Short mmCIF file of C-alpha atoms in Angstrom, two decimals:
data_model
loop_
_atom_site.label_atom_id
_atom_site.label_comp_id
_atom_site.label_asym_id
_atom_site.label_seq_id
_atom_site.Cartn_x
_atom_site.Cartn_y
_atom_site.Cartn_z
CA MET A 1 0.00 0.00 0.00
CA THR A 2 1.32 3.43 -0.94
CA ILE A 3 0.76 6.31 1.48
CA THR A 4 -0.65 9.38 -0.29
CA LEU A 5 0.70 12.57 1.25
CA ARG A 6 -1.28 15.81 1.26
CA PRO A 7 1.17 18.55 2.26
CA GLY A 8 -0.25 20.64 5.08
CA SER A 9 -2.41 17.84 6.45
CA VAL A 10 -0.07 14.85 6.82
CA THR A 11 -0.78 13.15 10.16
CA LEU A 12 1.38 11.41 12.75
CA LYS A 13 -0.47 8.23 11.85
CA ASP A 14 0.68 8.55 8.21
CA LEU A 15 4.26 9.08 9.29
CA ALA A 16 4.18 6.28 11.86
CA THR A 17 2.97 3.90 9.15
CA ILE A 18 5.89 4.87 6.91
CA TYR A 19 8.32 4.44 9.80
CA TRP A 20 7.07 1.13 11.16
CA THR A 21 6.02 -0.63 7.96
CA GLY A 22 8.27 0.83 5.24
CA GLU A 23 5.30 1.62 3.00
CA PRO A 24 6.27 3.89 0.07
CA ALA A 25 4.84 7.37 -0.16
CA ARG A 26 3.84 9.74 -2.93
CA LEU A 27 2.33 13.19 -3.21
CA ASP A 28 -1.31 13.77 -3.93
CA PRO A 29 -1.34 14.79 -7.64
CA SER A 30 -3.49 17.82 -6.84
CA PHE A 31 -0.32 19.54 -5.57
CA ASP A 32 1.47 19.32 -8.92
CA ALA A 33 0.11 22.65 -10.14
CA GLY A 34 1.66 24.59 -7.27
CA ILE A 35 4.99 22.86 -7.75
CA LEU A 36 5.01 23.71 -11.47
CA LYS A 37 4.13 27.35 -10.81
CA ALA A 38 6.96 27.85 -8.32
CA ALA A 39 9.45 26.09 -10.62
CA ALA A 40 8.50 28.42 -13.47
CA ARG A 41 9.16 31.43 -11.24
CA ILE A 42 12.63 30.17 -10.29
CA ALA A 43 13.46 29.47 -13.95
CA GLU A 44 12.41 33.03 -14.78
CA ILE A 45 14.74 34.49 -12.16
CA ALA A 46 17.62 32.23 -13.22
CA ALA A 47 17.33 33.52 -16.78
CA GLY A 48 17.56 37.15 -15.63
CA ASN A 49 20.37 39.30 -14.31
CA ALA A 50 19.11 40.37 -10.88
CA PRO A 51 20.97 38.50 -8.12
CA VAL A 52 18.69 36.37 -5.91
CA TYR A 53 20.18 34.31 -3.09
CA GLY A 54 20.49 30.61 -3.79
CA ILE A 55 19.47 30.92 -7.43
CA ASN A 56 22.30 32.82 -9.04
CA THR A 57 24.56 33.64 -6.07
CA GLY A 58 26.94 31.74 -3.85
CA PHE A 59 25.80 30.34 -0.52
CA GLY A 60 26.16 31.37 3.11
CA LYS A 61 29.15 33.70 3.52
CA LEU A 62 29.60 33.56 -0.28
CA ALA A 63 26.12 34.96 -1.02
CA SER A 64 27.53 38.22 -2.37
CA ILE A 65 29.17 36.46 -5.31
CA LYS A 66 27.05 36.58 -8.48
CA ILE A 67 26.92 33.39 -10.58
CA GLU A 68 26.51 33.58 -14.34
CA ALA A 69 23.48 31.87 -15.91
CA ALA A 70 25.70 29.38 -17.75
CA ASP A 71 27.14 28.22 -14.42
CA VAL A 72 23.90 27.75 -12.47
CA ALA A 73 23.78 23.97 -13.00
CA THR A 74 27.43 23.64 -12.01
CA LEU A 75 26.71 25.73 -8.92
CA GLN A 76 24.04 23.28 -7.80
CA ARG A 77 26.20 20.23 -8.52
CA ASN A 78 29.14 21.69 -6.60
CA LEU A 79 26.87 22.60 -3.72
CA ILE A 80 25.72 19.01 -3.24
CA LEU A 81 29.07 17.30 -3.67
CA SER A 82 30.89 19.75 -1.39
CA HIS A 83 28.26 19.30 1.30
CA CYS A 84 28.53 15.49 1.38
CA CYS A 85 30.59 15.62 4.55
CA GLY A 86 28.70 13.20 6.80
CA VAL A 87 30.55 10.76 9.03
CA GLY A 88 29.58 7.77 11.15
CA GLN A 89 27.30 4.81 10.59
CA PRO A 90 24.47 4.91 8.03
CA LEU A 91 21.11 6.00 9.37
CA PRO A 92 18.55 3.16 9.57
CA GLU A 93 16.52 2.53 6.42
CA ASN A 94 13.20 3.41 8.06
CA VAL A 95 14.61 6.77 9.15
CA VAL A 96 15.87 7.49 5.61
CA ARG A 97 12.47 6.58 4.17
CA LEU A 98 10.94 9.06 6.59
CA ILE A 99 13.45 11.74 5.54
CA MET A 100 12.57 11.27 1.89
CA SER A 101 8.84 11.31 2.61
CA LEU A 102 9.16 14.50 4.64
CA LYS A 103 11.11 16.09 1.80
CA LEU A 104 8.24 15.22 -0.54
CA VAL A 105 5.82 16.97 1.81
CA SER A 106 7.96 20.10 2.08
CA LEU A 107 8.60 20.39 -1.67
CA GLY A 108 4.93 19.62 -2.32
CA ARG A 109 3.82 22.85 -0.67
CA GLY A 110 4.83 24.64 -3.89
CA ALA A 111 7.16 27.19 -2.29
CA SER A 112 10.54 25.64 -3.09
CA GLY A 113 10.71 26.02 -6.85
CA VAL A 114 11.87 22.55 -7.85
CA ARG A 115 10.78 20.81 -11.02
CA ILE A 116 8.21 18.05 -10.85
CA GLU A 117 10.88 15.60 -12.07
CA LEU A 118 12.57 15.71 -8.69
CA ILE A 119 9.31 14.83 -6.94
CA ARG A 120 8.75 11.90 -9.26
CA LEU A 121 12.30 10.61 -8.71
CA ILE A 122 11.99 10.62 -4.90
CA GLU A 123 8.64 8.84 -5.21
CA ALA A 124 10.15 6.23 -7.51
CA MET A 125 13.14 5.69 -5.23
CA LEU A 126 10.79 5.03 -2.32
CA GLU A 127 8.64 2.71 -4.40
CA ARG A 128 11.54 0.69 -5.80
CA GLY A 129 13.64 0.63 -2.65
CA VAL A 130 16.61 2.86 -3.54
CA ILE A 131 17.67 4.04 -0.09
CA PRO A 132 20.48 6.64 0.01
CA LEU A 133 23.28 5.97 2.47
CA ILE A 134 23.15 8.91 4.85
CA PRO A 135 25.89 9.03 7.51
CA GLU A 136 24.49 9.69 10.96
CA LYS A 137 26.63 12.71 11.89
CA GLY A 138 27.29 16.07 10.27
CA SER A 139 24.34 18.40 10.89
CA VAL A 140 24.07 21.15 13.51
CA GLY A 141 20.37 21.58 12.75
CA ALA A 142 20.46 25.01 11.14
CA SER A 143 20.73 26.28 7.58
CA GLY A 144 19.07 22.92 7.07
CA ASP A 145 20.40 19.43 7.72
CA LEU A 146 22.92 20.18 5.03
CA ALA A 147 25.31 17.23 5.09
CA PRO A 148 22.73 14.45 5.60
CA LEU A 149 20.40 15.81 2.94
CA ALA A 150 23.33 16.32 0.55
CA HIS A 151 24.04 12.58 0.79
CA MET A 152 20.40 11.90 -0.11
CA THR A 153 20.54 14.32 -3.04
CA ALA A 154 23.86 12.99 -4.30
CA VAL A 155 22.23 9.63 -4.99
CA MET A 156 19.51 11.37 -6.99
CA MET A 157 22.34 12.80 -9.12
CA GLY A 158 24.04 9.42 -9.55
CA HIS A 159 26.74 10.04 -6.95
CA GLY A 160 27.21 8.89 -3.37
CA GLU A 161 26.13 5.49 -2.08
CA ALA A 162 22.83 3.74 -1.64
CA PHE A 163 21.28 0.46 -0.56
CA TYR A 164 19.30 -1.49 -3.12
CA ALA A 165 17.94 -5.03 -2.84
CA GLY A 166 19.88 -5.51 0.38
CA GLU A 167 23.23 -4.48 -1.12
CA ARG A 168 25.35 -1.38 -0.61
CA MET A 169 26.54 0.16 -3.88
CA ASP A 170 27.30 3.46 -5.58
CA GLY A 171 24.34 5.73 -6.27
CA ALA A 172 24.54 5.46 -10.06
CA SER A 173 24.39 1.65 -9.90
CA ALA A 174 21.46 1.70 -7.48
CA LEU A 175 19.45 3.97 -9.78
CA ARG A 176 20.33 1.93 -12.85
CA LYS A 177 19.39 -1.39 -11.25
CA ALA A 178 16.06 0.13 -10.20
CA GLY A 179 15.41 1.36 -13.73
CA LEU A 180 15.81 5.04 -12.81
CA GLU A 181 17.77 7.91 -14.35
CA PRO A 182 19.80 10.45 -12.33
CA VAL A 183 18.81 14.12 -12.50
CA VAL A 184 20.84 17.18 -13.43
CA LEU A 185 19.88 19.84 -10.93
CA ALA A 186 18.55 23.17 -12.18
CA ALA A 187 18.57 26.56 -10.46
CA LYS A 188 17.97 26.43 -6.68
CA GLU A 189 17.14 22.74 -6.71
CA GLY A 190 20.21 21.65 -4.79
CA LEU A 191 19.55 24.27 -2.15
CA ALA A 192 15.88 23.31 -1.95
CA LEU A 193 16.83 19.68 -1.35
CA ILE A 194 19.41 20.24 1.39
CA ASN A 195 18.02 23.38 3.06
CA GLY A 196 15.48 21.87 5.42
CA THR A 197 14.89 20.14 8.75
CA GLN A 198 13.85 16.75 7.35
CA THR A 199 16.70 14.71 8.86
CA SER A 200 16.27 16.22 12.32
CA THR A 201 12.50 15.88 12.09
CA ALA A 202 12.61 12.27 10.89
CA LEU A 203 14.93 11.31 13.74
CA ALA A 204 12.74 13.12 16.25
CA LEU A 205 9.64 11.39 14.87
CA ALA A 206 11.39 8.03 15.10
CA GLY A 207 12.24 8.85 18.71
CA LEU A 208 8.65 9.86 19.37
CA PHE A 209 7.14 6.70 17.88
CA ARG A 210 9.62 4.50 19.73
CA ALA A 211 9.09 6.39 22.99
CA HIS A 212 5.31 6.05 22.74
CA ARG A 213 5.62 2.31 22.13
CA ALA A 214 7.78 2.13 25.25
CA ALA A 215 5.33 4.28 27.23
CA GLN A 216 2.53 1.84 26.40
CA ALA A 217 4.72 -1.14 27.29
CA ALA A 218 5.68 0.53 30.58
CA LEU A 219 2.03 0.45 31.64
CA VAL A 220 1.94 -3.30 31.02
CA THR A 221 5.23 -3.98 32.81
CA GLY A 222 4.24 -1.57 35.59
CA ALA A 223 0.96 -3.40 36.08
CA LEU A 224 2.85 -6.72 36.18
CA SER A 225 5.13 -5.27 38.86
CA THR A 226 2.17 -3.91 40.81
CA ASP A 227 0.52 -7.32 40.95
CA ALA A 228 3.80 -9.11 41.64
CA ALA A 229 4.43 -6.76 44.60
CA MET A 230 0.83 -7.16 45.79
CA GLY A 231 0.41 -3.43 45.34
CA SER A 232 -2.81 -1.57 45.97
CA VAL A 233 -5.05 -0.48 43.10
CA ALA A 234 -6.64 2.24 45.26
CA PRO A 235 -4.21 4.93 44.00
CA PHE A 236 -5.56 4.33 40.48
CA HIS A 237 -9.13 5.32 41.46
CA PRO A 238 -10.51 7.58 38.70
CA ASP A 239 -11.63 10.36 41.04
CA ILE A 240 -8.07 10.94 42.25
CA HIS A 241 -6.89 11.71 38.74
CA THR A 242 -9.96 13.64 37.65
CA LEU A 243 -9.38 15.94 40.62
CA ARG A 244 -5.95 16.81 39.25
CA GLY A 245 -7.12 17.05 35.66
CA HIS A 246 -4.07 16.14 33.54
CA GLN A 247 -5.29 14.00 30.65
CA GLY A 248 -2.22 11.81 30.47
CA GLN A 249 -2.53 10.99 34.15
CA ILE A 250 -6.23 10.22 33.74
CA ASP A 251 -5.57 7.97 30.73
CA THR A 252 -2.66 6.19 32.39
CA ALA A 253 -4.66 5.43 35.55
CA ALA A 254 -7.52 4.09 33.43
CA ALA A 255 -5.11 1.79 31.59
CA LEU A 256 -3.65 0.47 34.85
CA ARG A 257 -7.14 -0.21 36.22
CA ALA A 258 -8.09 -2.12 33.08
CA LEU A 259 -4.85 -4.11 33.10
CA LEU A 260 -5.31 -5.15 36.74
CA ALA A 261 -9.08 -5.73 36.61
CA GLY A 262 -10.03 -9.21 37.76
CA SER A 263 -6.74 -10.06 39.46
CA ALA A 264 -7.16 -12.52 42.29
CA ILE A 265 -3.85 -11.30 43.69
CA VAL A 266 -5.38 -7.85 44.22
CA THR A 267 -8.38 -9.20 46.11
CA SER A 268 -6.28 -11.66 48.15
CA HIS A 269 -4.63 -8.97 50.25
CA ILE A 270 -7.38 -6.36 50.62
CA GLU A 271 -8.04 -7.69 54.11
CA GLY A 272 -5.22 -7.97 56.60
CA ASP A 273 -2.52 -6.14 54.59
CA GLU A 274 -0.63 -4.10 57.19
CA ARG A 275 0.92 -1.79 54.59
CA VAL A 276 -0.68 1.66 54.47
CA GLN A 277 0.87 2.91 51.22
CA ASP A 278 3.02 1.52 48.41
CA PRO A 279 6.33 3.11 47.35
CA TYR A 280 6.07 5.87 44.77
CA CYS A 281 7.25 3.66 41.90
CA ILE A 282 3.98 1.70 42.31
CA ARG A 283 1.61 4.33 43.67
CA CYS A 284 2.63 7.26 41.46
CA GLN A 285 2.72 5.54 38.09
CA PRO A 286 -0.18 7.63 36.73
CA GLN A 287 1.46 10.85 37.87
CA VAL A 288 4.87 10.02 36.34
CA ASP A 289 4.00 7.99 33.26
CA GLY A 290 0.95 10.21 32.67
CA ALA A 291 3.11 13.32 32.65
CA CYS A 292 5.42 11.61 30.17
CA LEU A 293 2.43 10.74 27.99
CA ASP A 294 1.26 14.36 28.05
CA LEU A 295 4.76 15.46 27.04
CA LEU A 296 4.88 13.02 24.14
CA ARG A 297 1.47 14.14 22.93
CA SER A 298 2.55 17.78 23.05
CA VAL A 299 5.74 16.97 21.15
CA GLY A 300 3.67 15.04 18.63
CA ARG A 301 1.72 18.18 17.77
CA THR A 302 4.96 20.14 17.31
CA LEU A 303 6.50 17.51 15.05
CA GLU A 304 3.32 17.11 13.02
CA ILE A 305 3.45 20.84 12.26
CA GLU A 306 7.12 20.60 11.36
CA ALA A 307 6.51 17.58 9.14
CA ASN A 308 4.08 19.66 7.08
CA ALA A 309 6.31 22.73 6.98
CA VAL A 310 8.33 24.34 4.21
CA THR A 311 11.81 24.70 5.68
CA ASP A 312 14.16 25.52 2.81
CA ASN A 313 15.34 28.95 1.68
CA PRO A 314 14.64 31.19 -0.21
CA LEU A 315 10.91 30.63 -0.72
CA VAL A 316 8.50 31.46 -3.51
CA LEU A 317 5.68 33.28 -1.72
CA SER A 318 2.02 33.62 -2.63
CA ASP A 319 2.62 36.95 -4.40
CA ASN A 320 5.29 35.25 -6.57
CA SER A 321 8.11 37.06 -4.80
CA VAL A 322 11.17 35.10 -3.73
CA VAL A 323 12.28 35.95 -0.19
CA SER A 324 15.01 34.69 2.08
CA GLY A 325 14.14 33.73 5.64
CA GLY A 326 15.18 31.25 8.32
CA ASN A 327 12.70 28.38 8.31
CA PHE A 328 15.65 25.98 8.08
CA HIS A 329 16.50 26.66 11.74
CA ALA A 330 15.37 23.54 13.62
CA GLU A 331 14.85 25.05 17.09
CA PRO A 332 11.31 23.64 17.44
CA VAL A 333 12.64 20.17 16.61
CA ALA A 334 15.56 20.56 19.02
CA PHE A 335 13.19 21.46 21.86
CA ALA A 336 10.93 18.57 20.91
CA ALA A 337 13.84 16.11 20.95
CA ASP A 338 14.96 17.33 24.36
CA GLN A 339 11.48 16.82 25.74
CA ILE A 340 11.26 13.29 24.33
CA ALA A 341 14.60 12.56 25.96
CA LEU A 342 13.25 13.68 29.34
CA ALA A 343 10.17 11.47 28.98
CA VAL A 344 12.25 8.45 27.92
CA CYS A 345 14.58 8.98 30.86
CA GLU A 346 11.75 9.23 33.41
CA ILE A 347 9.78 6.24 32.13
CA GLY A 348 12.93 4.18 32.52
CA ALA A 349 13.83 5.65 35.91
CA ILE A 350 10.56 4.74 37.59
CA ALA A 351 10.49 1.32 35.90
CA GLN A 352 13.98 0.58 37.20
CA ARG A 353 12.84 1.33 40.74
CA ARG A 354 10.04 -1.20 40.33
CA ILE A 355 12.56 -3.84 39.26
CA ALA A 356 14.68 -3.00 42.31
CA LEU A 357 11.61 -3.36 44.53
CA LEU A 358 10.74 -6.81 43.17
CA VAL A 359 14.21 -8.29 43.67
CA ASP A 360 14.64 -6.90 47.21
CA PRO A 361 13.10 -9.24 49.81
CA ALA A 362 12.90 -6.36 52.28
CA LEU A 363 10.47 -4.54 49.98
CA SER A 364 8.75 -7.16 47.82
CA TYR A 365 6.27 -8.43 50.42
CA GLY A 366 7.12 -12.09 50.47
CA LEU A 367 8.84 -12.67 47.16
CA PRO A 368 12.10 -14.65 47.26
CA ALA A 369 15.36 -12.71 47.08
CA PHE A 370 16.15 -11.69 43.52
CA LEU A 371 13.13 -13.75 42.43
CA ALA A 372 15.23 -16.92 42.58
CA LYS A 373 13.35 -20.11 43.35
CA LYS A 374 16.27 -21.20 45.61
CA PRO A 375 18.06 -18.01 46.69
CA GLY A 376 21.69 -18.44 47.63
CA LEU A 377 22.30 -21.40 45.41
CA ASN A 378 20.82 -19.24 42.62
CA SER A 379 21.29 -15.50 42.00
CA GLY A 380 18.07 -15.15 40.00
CA LEU A 381 17.61 -11.68 38.54
CA MET A 382 20.29 -10.06 40.70
CA ILE A 383 22.48 -8.90 37.82
CA ALA A 384 19.58 -8.31 35.44
CA GLU A 385 18.54 -5.57 37.88
CA VAL A 386 22.09 -4.20 37.79
CA THR A 387 21.91 -4.11 34.00
CA SER A 388 18.66 -2.13 34.21
CA ALA A 389 20.45 0.37 36.48
CA THR A 390 23.22 0.68 33.90
CA LEU A 391 20.73 1.46 31.13
CA MET A 392 18.89 3.95 33.35
CA SER A 393 22.11 5.75 34.23
CA GLU A 394 23.21 5.97 30.60
CA ASN A 395 19.86 7.52 29.67
CA LYS A 396 20.20 10.07 32.46
CA GLN A 397 23.56 11.12 31.04
CA MET A 398 22.13 11.42 27.52
CA SER A 399 19.08 13.41 28.63
CA HIS A 400 21.05 16.67 28.96
CA PRO A 401 19.45 19.16 26.55
CA ALA A 402 21.16 19.44 23.18
CA SER A 403 19.26 22.60 22.21
CA VAL A 404 21.29 24.84 24.55
CA ASP A 405 24.61 23.89 22.98
CA SER A 406 24.89 26.27 20.03
CA THR A 407 28.19 27.00 18.35
CA PRO A 408 28.91 29.41 15.42
CA THR A 409 29.63 27.83 12.01
CA SER A 410 30.28 28.91 8.41
CA ALA A 411 32.53 31.87 9.18
CA ASN A 412 29.98 33.19 11.72
CA GLN A 413 27.26 33.58 9.10
CA GLU A 414 25.40 30.77 10.86
CA ASP A 415 26.12 32.06 14.34
CA HIS A 416 23.35 30.29 16.28
CA VAL A 417 22.40 26.72 15.54
CA SER A 418 19.88 24.29 17.07
CA MET A 419 21.81 21.02 17.40
CA ALA A 420 18.47 19.32 16.62
CA CYS A 421 19.94 16.53 14.52
CA HIS A 422 22.11 14.84 17.11
CA GLY A 423 19.62 15.83 19.81
CA ALA A 424 17.08 13.71 17.95
CA ARG A 425 19.51 10.96 16.90
CA ARG A 426 20.37 10.12 20.54
CA LEU A 427 16.70 9.14 20.99
CA LEU A 428 17.34 5.94 19.02
CA ALA A 429 19.93 4.83 21.59
CA MET A 430 17.89 6.09 24.52
CA THR A 431 14.75 4.23 23.48
CA GLU A 432 16.80 1.08 22.91
CA ASN A 433 18.01 1.39 26.50
CA LEU A 434 14.43 1.91 27.64
CA TYR A 435 13.30 -1.19 25.78
CA GLY A 436 15.97 -3.07 27.72
CA ILE A 437 14.80 -1.74 31.08
CA LEU A 438 11.19 -2.62 30.32
CA GLY A 439 12.19 -6.05 29.03
CA ILE A 440 13.88 -6.76 32.36
CA GLU A 441 10.83 -5.47 34.23
CA ALA A 442 8.63 -7.77 32.15
CA LEU A 443 10.75 -10.75 33.24
CA ALA A 444 10.74 -9.65 36.87
CA GLY A 445 7.01 -8.95 36.91
CA ALA A 446 6.10 -12.27 35.30
CA GLN A 447 8.44 -14.17 37.61
CA GLY A 448 7.01 -12.40 40.65
CA ILE A 449 3.41 -13.12 39.70
CA GLU A 450 4.27 -16.77 39.15
CA CYS A 451 5.56 -16.86 42.73
CA ARG A 452 2.10 -15.91 43.99
CA ALA A 453 -0.61 -18.52 44.53
CA PRO A 454 -3.64 -16.56 43.20
CA ALA A 455 -4.11 -15.85 39.51
CA THR A 456 -3.38 -12.49 37.95
CA SER A 457 -5.82 -10.52 35.78
CA PRO A 458 -6.96 -11.70 32.35
CA GLU A 459 -5.04 -8.92 30.58
CA LEU A 460 -1.82 -9.54 32.48
CA ALA A 461 -2.20 -13.27 31.85
CA LYS A 462 -2.06 -12.46 28.13
CA ALA A 463 1.11 -10.43 28.71
CA ILE A 464 2.72 -13.28 30.65
CA THR A 465 1.82 -15.72 27.86
CA ALA A 466 3.61 -13.42 25.39
CA ILE A 467 6.64 -13.21 27.68
CA ARG A 468 6.77 -16.96 28.26
CA SER A 469 6.54 -17.59 24.53
CA VAL A 470 10.10 -16.28 24.24
CA VAL A 471 11.57 -16.59 27.76
CA PRO A 472 10.72 -19.56 30.01
CA SER A 473 10.21 -19.17 33.75
CA LEU A 474 13.46 -18.98 35.72
CA GLU A 475 13.64 -22.23 37.71
CA GLU A 476 17.39 -22.12 38.28
CA ASP A 477 20.28 -19.96 37.13
CA ARG A 478 21.11 -20.11 33.45
CA TYR A 479 22.84 -18.03 30.75
CA MET A 480 20.77 -14.82 30.88
CA ALA A 481 21.94 -12.63 28.00
CA ASN A 482 19.67 -14.35 25.49
CA ASP A 483 16.70 -13.97 27.84
CA LEU A 484 17.31 -10.25 28.18
CA LYS A 485 17.62 -9.82 24.42
CA ALA A 486 14.41 -11.75 23.78
CA ALA A 487 12.55 -9.68 26.38
CA THR A 488 13.94 -6.44 24.93
CA ASP A 489 12.82 -7.48 21.44
CA LEU A 490 9.36 -8.24 22.85
CA ILE A 491 9.08 -4.57 23.85
CA ALA A 492 10.79 -3.17 20.75
CA ASP A 493 8.73 -5.00 18.14
CA GLY A 494 5.41 -4.27 19.85
CA THR A 495 4.59 -7.89 20.68
CA LEU A 496 3.98 -7.20 24.38
CA ILE A 497 1.57 -4.33 23.82
CA GLY A 498 0.00 -6.30 20.97
CA ALA A 499 -1.06 -8.94 23.47
CA ILE A 500 -3.29 -6.43 25.29
CA THR A 501 -6.89 -5.81 24.23
CA ALA A 502 -7.11 -2.90 21.79
CA GLY A 503 -8.17 0.40 23.31
CA ILE A 504 -6.76 -0.16 26.80
CA LEU A 505 -3.36 1.46 26.22
CA PRO A 506 -3.49 5.24 25.57
CA ALA A 507 -2.89 6.46 22.03
CA LEU A 508 -0.38 9.12 21.01
CA GLU A 509 -2.99 11.23 19.28
CA MET A 510 -5.93 12.25 21.46
#
């Protein structure tokens, strides 16, 4: 199925589908007229003598240098090749697909002045699986994601490297094998392709989608831990959360109630339990995870706006004038990435404390030490909990805001930058750490529930079945690394949340 993009009204759901499933994307044909009109205006300027930035001038600090009409194509070629300065590992294919789709949306607004041929080539590359190799590092998130997007554009020109049919090869070969022809860039087209926030935005969206998947899984693992610890469900009473009024908190409490509904463990200790209150990691899940959910939803709105935005420079405006501005500055994306990082860090921090509670016999209300069936002879989940602490600590270190770390570039012409690109890229590593923490909590929660005599709730029974389909119950010590990887994958691929009845776990879009 091909996703049809309508610039200005592309939704998070559309973008999530592209990210998670790899579906190709194309522009709604109704936007072709606007693209053609803007391209005609740029061609008109390029044929004239009046200097207009990015069309017949140099770039950045070199903007005062006039370029002759005969050299405009060479100018664009040189721009792209000189800007292919990325370093590091290639970005994941699903991120690159998102970058290309976002570039279609931006160009489709009809303010960039590119020819329709460029649109058709990006669409065909997505459809036929030509994925440019884009190194992960090289953008400071201002004046556009110049280096990453130059690597994308270079493949369109028959340069650079790409992946095709599972193989890494030069860009010209990838196009040829896919039955495509490289383009020769016309006036402004190189600048239109690399001036933009699409790499930063795609990485931030990937971080958002991954973080929301983890946030949903954290409710399942948190409910498992609550039942394993014989925690009280009273703190999840709807009136408590309605009195505060935050929607994320209300939705999170409702999910926890639904997940724990029908648990015989809950009813078994209503009478005679001498504990007055549970620790915060159990009792305050709606307040913490709900706040994180609210943050992710707010960020989602910001990134949805950015995904639909025109962020290159200069722009062809509605009165047919061509004006330079600064939409390429990715400050909104940088702030969004920093907020996602905070949410990821906090979801993991409170989950780690629940793991620590379950393995500590002084706190776990009757569970064996480290959830070992024969403590002493066996260490159980002792070091799995240590690993979760490692992942939590690493996420804390990475949660420092990237957006405050500007540095001047390009001979001080670009004297304040957003750092959005690496601020968003770190979210891939942070969410992977979070998946690991939640995978360990899933193992601890399932093991703890199995140590109780009464049955858990119907929904949590489904979760435990999913867990036990990949990791058997821990009867005695064994090689644990494979168990932790399998549990992490269960979170990462959505299997755990997929075991829960639809509608219980809160959505990203309200």
